[in-house]
Amino acid sequence: MTTGTTNSRARERADVQQRDVAFARSVPRYGRLASWIMVLLIAANASWLVATNPNFEWQVVLKWFTEASVLKGLQVTLGLTLVSMVLGTLSGLLLAVARLSENRLLRGLSGLYIWFFRGTPLLVQLIFWYNMSTLFPTITLGIPLGGPILASWNTNDLITPLTAAIAGLALNEAAYMAEIIRAGLQSVDSGQVETTQAFGMSRARALRRIIIPQAMRSIIPPTGNQLISMIKATSLVSVIAMGDLLYSVQSIYNRTFEVIPMLMVAVIWYLLITSVLNIGQSAIERYYSRGIRRSSSATKRRLPSAETKASPLVNRPLLHKEDV
């Protein structure tokens, strides 16, 4: 055997090893490793500066973190969020259905509502509801255009800080939820709607049993974002003397002049709440996307493996004596 033949065979074996996936090795990514190290160093330095800065007064934060007035304000914040979000979602569903209706009047009224409440700041709406008595000292129920009055109430008795906060937050949220739900309903294949019509289902039954469950996959992520935004938006009700979390913290630092520590108390509570909501949102998203995960996993199982692609002899039938 000559030296040239030996060298050519060695080169062929080396070439085969380079093409074989069994000998594949990932290329080291030094840039990614360096970026991770840089980010971790910056995060560690920032955490150290915050933890050791005496101006944060962490002992004061720990003292007031579970104080009774702070916990009471936290309860008000959570209650406002829950009630306003439920009312806003239900109202948004009705507005979205009206926006997709074939009735031109319903579409126009729904569009006008969404245009107004999305086009004005939430803080202005809250202040407007709180000062409703300056425009209408009494609220009456009767026949329009000078007809007899059936009932009358003092506006200040009806529009308290609580009702003003719920009305402002819920009506504003309904405008945003209407657009989110409308987009989710439109994401459902039109063939699903035609199928429900072919089976003679009413529009309400089709929405409840077929369309809305399929649209939830598109509705849940932005709704979770809206819920987290609602938690933070409740801090605006402090301007109308509503005793939420931020208002409770402000009441304390107005007496003690410990502004930064008390604000850190509110920040930590908001972060804890939003973190829990993020976990819940992820669980709900996984629940409504379980059909997609099953189909993708089934598709992966149907795909041929790399070894099957690499070896043309795999899955070939064995030759029998009679075939020779």
GROMACS .gro file of C-alpha atoms in nm:
model
  324
    1MET     CA    1   0.000   0.000   0.000
    2THR     CA    2   0.147   0.331  -0.102
    3THR     CA    3   0.176   0.638   0.113
    4GLY     CA    4  -0.062   0.833  -0.115
    5THR     CA    5  -0.333   0.570  -0.078
    6THR     CA    6  -0.298   0.575   0.300
    7ASN     CA    7  -0.322   0.954   0.310
    8SER     CA    8  -0.628   0.957   0.086
    9ARG     CA    9  -0.806   0.701   0.305
   10ALA     CA   10  -0.718   0.904   0.618
   11ARG     CA   11  -0.860   1.214   0.455
   12GLU     CA   12  -1.178   1.025   0.363
   13ARG     CA   13  -1.221   0.903   0.723
   14ALA     CA   14  -1.168   1.258   0.853
   15ASP     CA   15  -1.421   1.389   0.602
   16VAL     CA   16  -1.676   1.126   0.709
   17GLN     CA   17  -1.627   1.220   1.075
   18GLN     CA   18  -1.686   1.587   0.993
   19ARG     CA   19  -2.016   1.503   0.819
   20ASP     CA   20  -2.133   1.261   1.089
   21VAL     CA   21  -2.364   1.428   1.346
   22ALA     CA   22  -2.228   1.194   1.615
   23PHE     CA   23  -1.903   1.391   1.608
   24ALA     CA   24  -2.074   1.734   1.603
   25ARG     CA   25  -1.964   1.981   1.868
   26SER     CA   26  -2.117   2.321   1.945
   27VAL     CA   27  -1.898   2.621   1.878
   28PRO     CA   28  -1.811   2.799   2.204
   29ARG     CA   29  -1.988   3.135   2.224
   30TYR     CA   30  -1.752   3.354   2.418
   31GLY     CA   31  -1.954   3.667   2.344
   32ARG     CA   32  -2.266   3.529   2.511
   33LEU     CA   33  -2.063   3.414   2.813
   34ALA     CA   34  -1.903   3.758   2.842
   35SER     CA   35  -2.243   3.931   2.823
   36TRP     CA   36  -2.381   3.704   3.099
   37ILE     CA   37  -2.084   3.782   3.321
   38MET     CA   38  -2.122   4.157   3.257
   39VAL     CA   39  -2.496   4.155   3.333
   40LEU     CA   40  -2.447   3.953   3.653
   41LEU     CA   41  -2.175   4.189   3.771
   42ILE     CA   42  -2.394   4.495   3.706
   43ALA     CA   43  -2.692   4.332   3.883
   44ALA     CA   44  -2.478   4.233   4.180
   45ASN     CA   45  -2.333   4.583   4.206
   46ALA     CA   46  -2.678   4.745   4.187
   47SER     CA   47  -2.816   4.507   4.451
   48TRP     CA   48  -2.521   4.581   4.679
   49LEU     CA   49  -2.566   4.958   4.641
   50VAL     CA   50  -2.937   4.937   4.722
   51ALA     CA   51  -2.886   4.701   5.017
   52THR     CA   52  -2.607   4.906   5.176
   53ASN     CA   53  -2.743   5.255   5.109
   54PRO     CA   54  -2.849   5.392   5.451
   55ASN     CA   55  -3.089   5.641   5.290
   56PHE     CA   56  -3.332   5.360   5.208
   57GLU     CA   57  -3.373   5.298   5.582
   58TRP     CA   58  -3.458   4.930   5.545
   59GLN     CA   59  -3.528   4.899   5.917
   60VAL     CA   60  -3.814   5.148   5.871
   61VAL     CA   61  -3.939   4.952   5.571
   62LEU     CA   62  -3.944   4.634   5.779
   63LYS     CA   63  -4.122   4.813   6.062
   64TRP     CA   64  -4.411   4.945   5.848
   65PHE     CA   65  -4.433   4.662   5.593
   66THR     CA   66  -4.705   4.469   5.780
   67GLU     CA   67  -4.852   4.762   5.973
   68ALA     CA   68  -5.233   4.752   6.010
   69SER     CA   69  -5.308   5.064   5.804
   70VAL     CA   70  -5.081   4.944   5.521
   71LEU     CA   71  -5.251   4.604   5.513
   72LYS     CA   72  -5.591   4.772   5.513
   73GLY     CA   73  -5.487   4.984   5.216
   74LEU     CA   74  -5.362   4.669   5.044
   75GLN     CA   75  -5.704   4.509   5.093
   76VAL     CA   76  -5.871   4.813   4.938
   77THR     CA   77  -5.635   4.796   4.640
   78LEU     CA   78  -5.705   4.426   4.582
   79GLY     CA   79  -6.080   4.475   4.625
   80LEU     CA   80  -6.089   4.766   4.382
   81THR     CA   81  -5.887   4.567   4.130
   82LEU     CA   82  -6.113   4.263   4.151
   83VAL     CA   83  -6.445   4.450   4.130
   84SER     CA   84  -6.332   4.691   3.859
   85MET     CA   85  -6.174   4.416   3.650
   86VAL     CA   86  -6.484   4.193   3.666
   87LEU     CA   87  -6.719   4.479   3.579
   88GLY     CA   88  -6.485   4.605   3.308
   89THR     CA   89  -6.449   4.260   3.150
   90LEU     CA   90  -6.823   4.193   3.146
   91SER     CA   91  -6.895   4.538   3.003
   92GLY     CA   92  -6.613   4.495   2.752
   93LEU     CA   93  -6.762   4.166   2.635
   94LEU     CA   94  -7.096   4.335   2.567
   95LEU     CA   95  -6.923   4.622   2.388
   96ALA     CA   96  -6.716   4.381   2.177
   97VAL     CA   97  -7.025   4.183   2.073
   98ALA     CA   98  -7.200   4.511   1.988
   99ARG     CA   99  -6.896   4.625   1.791
  100LEU     CA  100  -6.913   4.308   1.580
  101SER     CA  101  -7.291   4.324   1.544
  102GLU     CA  102  -7.460   4.375   1.209
  103ASN     CA  103  -7.673   4.647   1.371
  104ARG     CA  104  -7.525   4.981   1.268
  105LEU     CA  105  -7.666   5.160   1.574
  106LEU     CA  106  -7.501   4.915   1.816
  107ARG     CA  107  -7.171   4.939   1.629
  108GLY     CA  108  -7.184   5.318   1.640
  109LEU     CA  109  -7.267   5.340   2.010
  110SER     CA  110  -6.997   5.089   2.101
  111GLY     CA  111  -6.739   5.271   1.890
  112LEU     CA  112  -6.836   5.606   2.045
  113TYR     CA  113  -6.797   5.466   2.398
  114ILE     CA  114  -6.457   5.317   2.322
  115TRP     CA  115  -6.342   5.637   2.152
  116PHE     CA  116  -6.437   5.854   2.449
  117PHE     CA  117  -6.305   5.644   2.737
  118ARG     CA  118  -5.981   5.551   2.564
  119GLY     CA  119  -5.925   5.909   2.454
  120THR     CA  120  -5.945   6.072   2.798
  121PRO     CA  121  -5.699   6.016   3.086
  122LEU     CA  122  -5.808   5.786   3.366
  123LEU     CA  123  -5.713   6.045   3.628
  124VAL     CA  124  -5.945   6.300   3.467
  125GLN     CA  125  -6.229   6.048   3.465
  126LEU     CA  126  -6.180   5.970   3.835
  127ILE     CA  127  -6.183   6.339   3.929
  128PHE     CA  128  -6.488   6.393   3.708
  129TRP     CA  129  -6.684   6.116   3.879
  130TYR     CA  130  -6.580   6.239   4.223
  131ASN     CA  131  -6.708   6.591   4.142
  132MET     CA  132  -7.026   6.479   3.970
  133SER     CA  133  -7.237   6.676   4.219
  134THR     CA  134  -7.109   7.005   4.080
  135LEU     CA  135  -7.281   6.926   3.751
  136PHE     CA  136  -7.583   6.732   3.879
  137PRO     CA  137  -7.667   6.804   4.245
  138THR     CA  138  -7.945   6.546   4.227
  139ILE     CA  139  -7.992   6.232   4.022
  140THR     CA  140  -8.349   6.178   3.912
  141LEU     CA  141  -8.535   5.890   3.751
  142GLY     CA  142  -8.839   5.980   3.545
  143ILE     CA  143  -8.986   6.049   3.204
  144PRO     CA  144  -8.745   6.247   2.978
  145LEU     CA  145  -8.814   6.598   2.846
  146GLY     CA  146  -8.997   6.739   3.146
  147GLY     CA  147  -9.203   6.434   3.239
  148PRO     CA  148  -9.293   6.330   3.591
  149ILE     CA  149  -9.008   6.237   3.828
  150LEU     CA  150  -9.034   5.888   3.972
  151ALA     CA  151  -8.737   5.897   4.212
  152SER     CA  152  -8.465   6.140   4.316
  153TRP     CA  153  -8.137   6.103   4.506
  154ASN     CA  154  -7.872   6.337   4.635
  155THR     CA  155  -7.561   6.295   4.418
  156ASN     CA  156  -7.320   6.321   4.713
  157ASP     CA  157  -7.499   6.029   4.879
  158LEU     CA  158  -7.450   5.811   4.572
  159ILE     CA  159  -7.108   5.922   4.447
  160THR     CA  160  -6.876   5.842   4.736
  161PRO     CA  161  -6.499   5.797   4.690
  162LEU     CA  162  -6.560   5.421   4.663
  163THR     CA  163  -6.831   5.441   4.397
  164ALA     CA  164  -6.636   5.709   4.208
  165ALA     CA  165  -6.326   5.487   4.207
  166ILE     CA  166  -6.519   5.178   4.090
  167ALA     CA  167  -6.706   5.372   3.821
  168GLY     CA  168  -6.392   5.540   3.689
  169LEU     CA  169  -6.179   5.225   3.684
  170ALA     CA  170  -6.447   4.988   3.552
  171LEU     CA  171  -6.577   5.213   3.273
  172ASN     CA  172  -6.225   5.292   3.159
  173GLU     CA  173  -6.126   4.926   3.167
  174ALA     CA  174  -6.435   4.827   2.967
  175ALA     CA  175  -6.314   5.031   2.669
  176TYR     CA  176  -5.979   4.851   2.658
  177MET     CA  177  -6.125   4.507   2.725
  178ALA     CA  178  -6.376   4.560   2.443
  179GLU     CA  179  -6.094   4.592   2.191
  180ILE     CA  180  -5.905   4.296   2.340
  181ILE     CA  181  -6.212   4.071   2.328
  182ARG     CA  182  -6.306   4.192   1.979
  183ALA     CA  183  -5.959   4.102   1.850
  184GLY     CA  184  -5.983   3.761   2.019
  185LEU     CA  185  -6.324   3.689   1.866
  186GLN     CA  186  -6.201   3.787   1.523
  187SER     CA  187  -5.903   3.552   1.558
  188VAL     CA  188  -6.138   3.252   1.551
  189ASP     CA  189  -6.167   3.093   1.208
  190SER     CA  190  -6.476   3.209   1.023
  191GLY     CA  191  -6.550   2.847   0.940
  192GLN     CA  192  -6.633   2.790   1.307
  193VAL     CA  193  -6.902   3.057   1.289
  194GLU     CA  194  -7.045   2.910   0.971
  195THR     CA  195  -7.054   2.566   1.133
  196THR     CA  196  -7.253   2.694   1.430
  197GLN     CA  197  -7.499   2.855   1.190
  198ALA     CA  198  -7.529   2.532   0.994
  199PHE     CA  199  -7.619   2.347   1.315
  200GLY     CA  200  -7.885   2.608   1.392
  201MET     CA  201  -7.717   2.743   1.704
  202SER     CA  202  -7.820   3.086   1.826
  203ARG     CA  203  -7.556   3.360   1.830
  204ALA     CA  204  -7.545   3.367   2.211
  205ARG     CA  205  -7.504   2.989   2.234
  206ALA     CA  206  -7.237   2.988   1.963
  207LEU     CA  207  -7.043   3.257   2.147
  208ARG     CA  208  -7.069   3.076   2.480
  209ARG     CA  209  -6.994   2.721   2.361
  210ILE     CA  210  -6.773   2.754   2.053
  211ILE     CA  211  -6.628   3.097   1.977
  212ILE     CA  212  -6.530   3.239   2.317
  213PRO     CA  213  -6.347   2.922   2.438
  214GLN     CA  214  -6.134   2.928   2.121
  215ALA     CA  215  -6.078   3.303   2.145
  216MET     CA  216  -5.951   3.276   2.503
  217ARG     CA  217  -5.608   3.174   2.375
  218SER     CA  218  -5.574   3.522   2.221
  219ILE     CA  219  -5.761   3.707   2.496
  220ILE     CA  220  -5.577   3.580   2.805
  221PRO     CA  221  -5.228   3.737   2.750
  222PRO     CA  222  -5.347   4.098   2.699
  223THR     CA  223  -5.608   4.054   2.972
  224GLY     CA  224  -5.332   3.956   3.212
  225ASN     CA  225  -5.147   4.271   3.116
  226GLN     CA  226  -5.461   4.474   3.179
  227LEU     CA  227  -5.504   4.315   3.522
  228ILE     CA  228  -5.149   4.407   3.618
  229SER     CA  229  -5.208   4.759   3.485
  230MET     CA  230  -5.526   4.778   3.691
  231ILE     CA  231  -5.330   4.695   4.009
  232LYS     CA  232  -5.107   4.994   3.941
  233ALA     CA  233  -5.392   5.216   3.818
  234THR     CA  234  -5.567   5.187   4.156
  235SER     CA  235  -5.292   5.412   4.294
  236LEU     CA  236  -5.463   5.701   4.111
  237VAL     CA  237  -5.765   5.683   4.343
  238SER     CA  238  -5.551   5.836   4.616
  239VAL     CA  239  -5.626   6.177   4.458
  240ILE     CA  240  -5.994   6.138   4.551
  241ALA     CA  241  -5.913   6.042   4.912
  242MET     CA  242  -5.971   5.670   4.858
  243GLY     CA  243  -5.775   5.471   5.118
  244ASP     CA  244  -5.581   5.238   4.890
  245LEU     CA  245  -5.225   5.117   4.942
  246LEU     CA  246  -5.057   5.432   4.814
  247TYR     CA  247  -5.293   5.659   5.010
  248SER     CA  248  -5.216   5.466   5.331
  249VAL     CA  249  -4.843   5.498   5.270
  250GLN     CA  250  -4.879   5.870   5.198
  251SER     CA  251  -5.074   5.921   5.519
  252ILE     CA  252  -4.788   5.766   5.716
  253TYR     CA  253  -4.501   5.958   5.559
  254ASN     CA  254  -4.696   6.283   5.590
  255ARG     CA  255  -4.671   6.229   5.967
  256THR     CA  256  -4.325   6.074   5.993
  257PHE     CA  257  -4.153   6.244   5.694
  258GLU     CA  258  -4.001   5.904   5.601
  259VAL     CA  259  -4.088   5.937   5.235
  260ILE     CA  260  -3.844   5.698   5.068
  261PRO     CA  261  -3.889   5.405   5.311
  262MET     CA  262  -4.268   5.426   5.292
  263LEU     CA  263  -4.260   5.442   4.913
  264MET     CA  264  -4.041   5.132   4.917
  265VAL     CA  265  -4.309   4.958   5.124
  266ALA     CA  266  -4.564   5.030   4.848
  267VAL     CA  267  -4.320   4.930   4.573
  268ILE     CA  268  -4.244   4.593   4.734
  269TRP     CA  269  -4.613   4.515   4.783
  270TYR     CA  270  -4.693   4.605   4.420
  271LEU     CA  271  -4.406   4.385   4.299
  272LEU     CA  272  -4.524   4.092   4.510
  273ILE     CA  273  -4.880   4.120   4.379
  274THR     CA  274  -4.778   4.149   4.015
  275SER     CA  275  -4.538   3.854   4.052
  276VAL     CA  276  -4.820   3.633   4.179
  277LEU     CA  277  -5.044   3.752   3.894
  278ASN     CA  278  -4.771   3.670   3.643
  279ILE     CA  279  -4.756   3.313   3.773
  280GLY     CA  280  -5.134   3.280   3.752
  281GLN     CA  281  -5.139   3.423   3.400
  282SER     CA  282  -4.876   3.172   3.286
  283ALA     CA  283  -5.080   2.883   3.430
  284ILE     CA  284  -5.399   2.999   3.253
  285GLU     CA  285  -5.213   3.045   2.924
  286ARG     CA  286  -5.078   2.690   2.949
  287TYR     CA  287  -5.431   2.562   3.014
  288TYR     CA  288  -5.582   2.727   2.705
  289SER     CA  289  -5.287   2.639   2.480
  290ARG     CA  290  -5.281   2.269   2.573
  291GLY     CA  291  -5.427   2.176   2.234
  292ILE     CA  292  -5.144   2.351   2.052
  293ARG     CA  293  -4.883   2.178   2.270
  294ARG     CA  294  -5.035   1.838   2.196
  295SER     CA  295  -5.038   1.898   1.820
  296SER     CA  296  -4.680   2.027   1.818
  297SER     CA  297  -4.556   1.729   2.021
  298ALA     CA  298  -4.739   1.492   1.787
  299THR     CA  299  -4.580   1.663   1.489
  300LYS     CA  300  -4.236   1.620   1.643
  301ARG     CA  301  -4.303   1.251   1.694
  302ARG     CA  302  -4.402   1.213   1.328
  303LEU     CA  303  -4.085   1.384   1.201
  304PRO     CA  304  -3.806   1.143   1.100
  305SER     CA  305  -3.502   1.137   1.324
  306ALA     CA  306  -3.159   1.259   1.219
  307GLU     CA  307  -3.030   0.904   1.206
  308THR     CA  308  -3.311   0.805   0.971
  309LYS     CA  309  -3.223   1.093   0.739
  310ALA     CA  310  -2.852   1.018   0.755
  311SER     CA  311  -2.879   0.646   0.678
  312PRO     CA  312  -3.063   0.560   0.353
  313LEU     CA  313  -3.072   0.189   0.453
  314VAL     CA  314  -3.288   0.240   0.762
  315ASN     CA  315  -3.652   0.126   0.724
  316ARG     CA  316  -3.573  -0.061   0.400
  317PRO     CA  317  -3.724  -0.412   0.384
  318LEU     CA  318  -3.478  -0.700   0.415
  319LEU     CA  319  -3.411  -0.902   0.103
  320HIS     CA  320  -3.539  -1.259   0.104
  321LYS     CA  321  -3.396  -1.554  -0.086
  322GLU     CA  322  -3.672  -1.545  -0.342
  323ASP     CA  323  -3.596  -1.178  -0.415
  324VAL     CA  324  -3.237  -1.255  -0.521
   0.00000   0.00000   0.00000
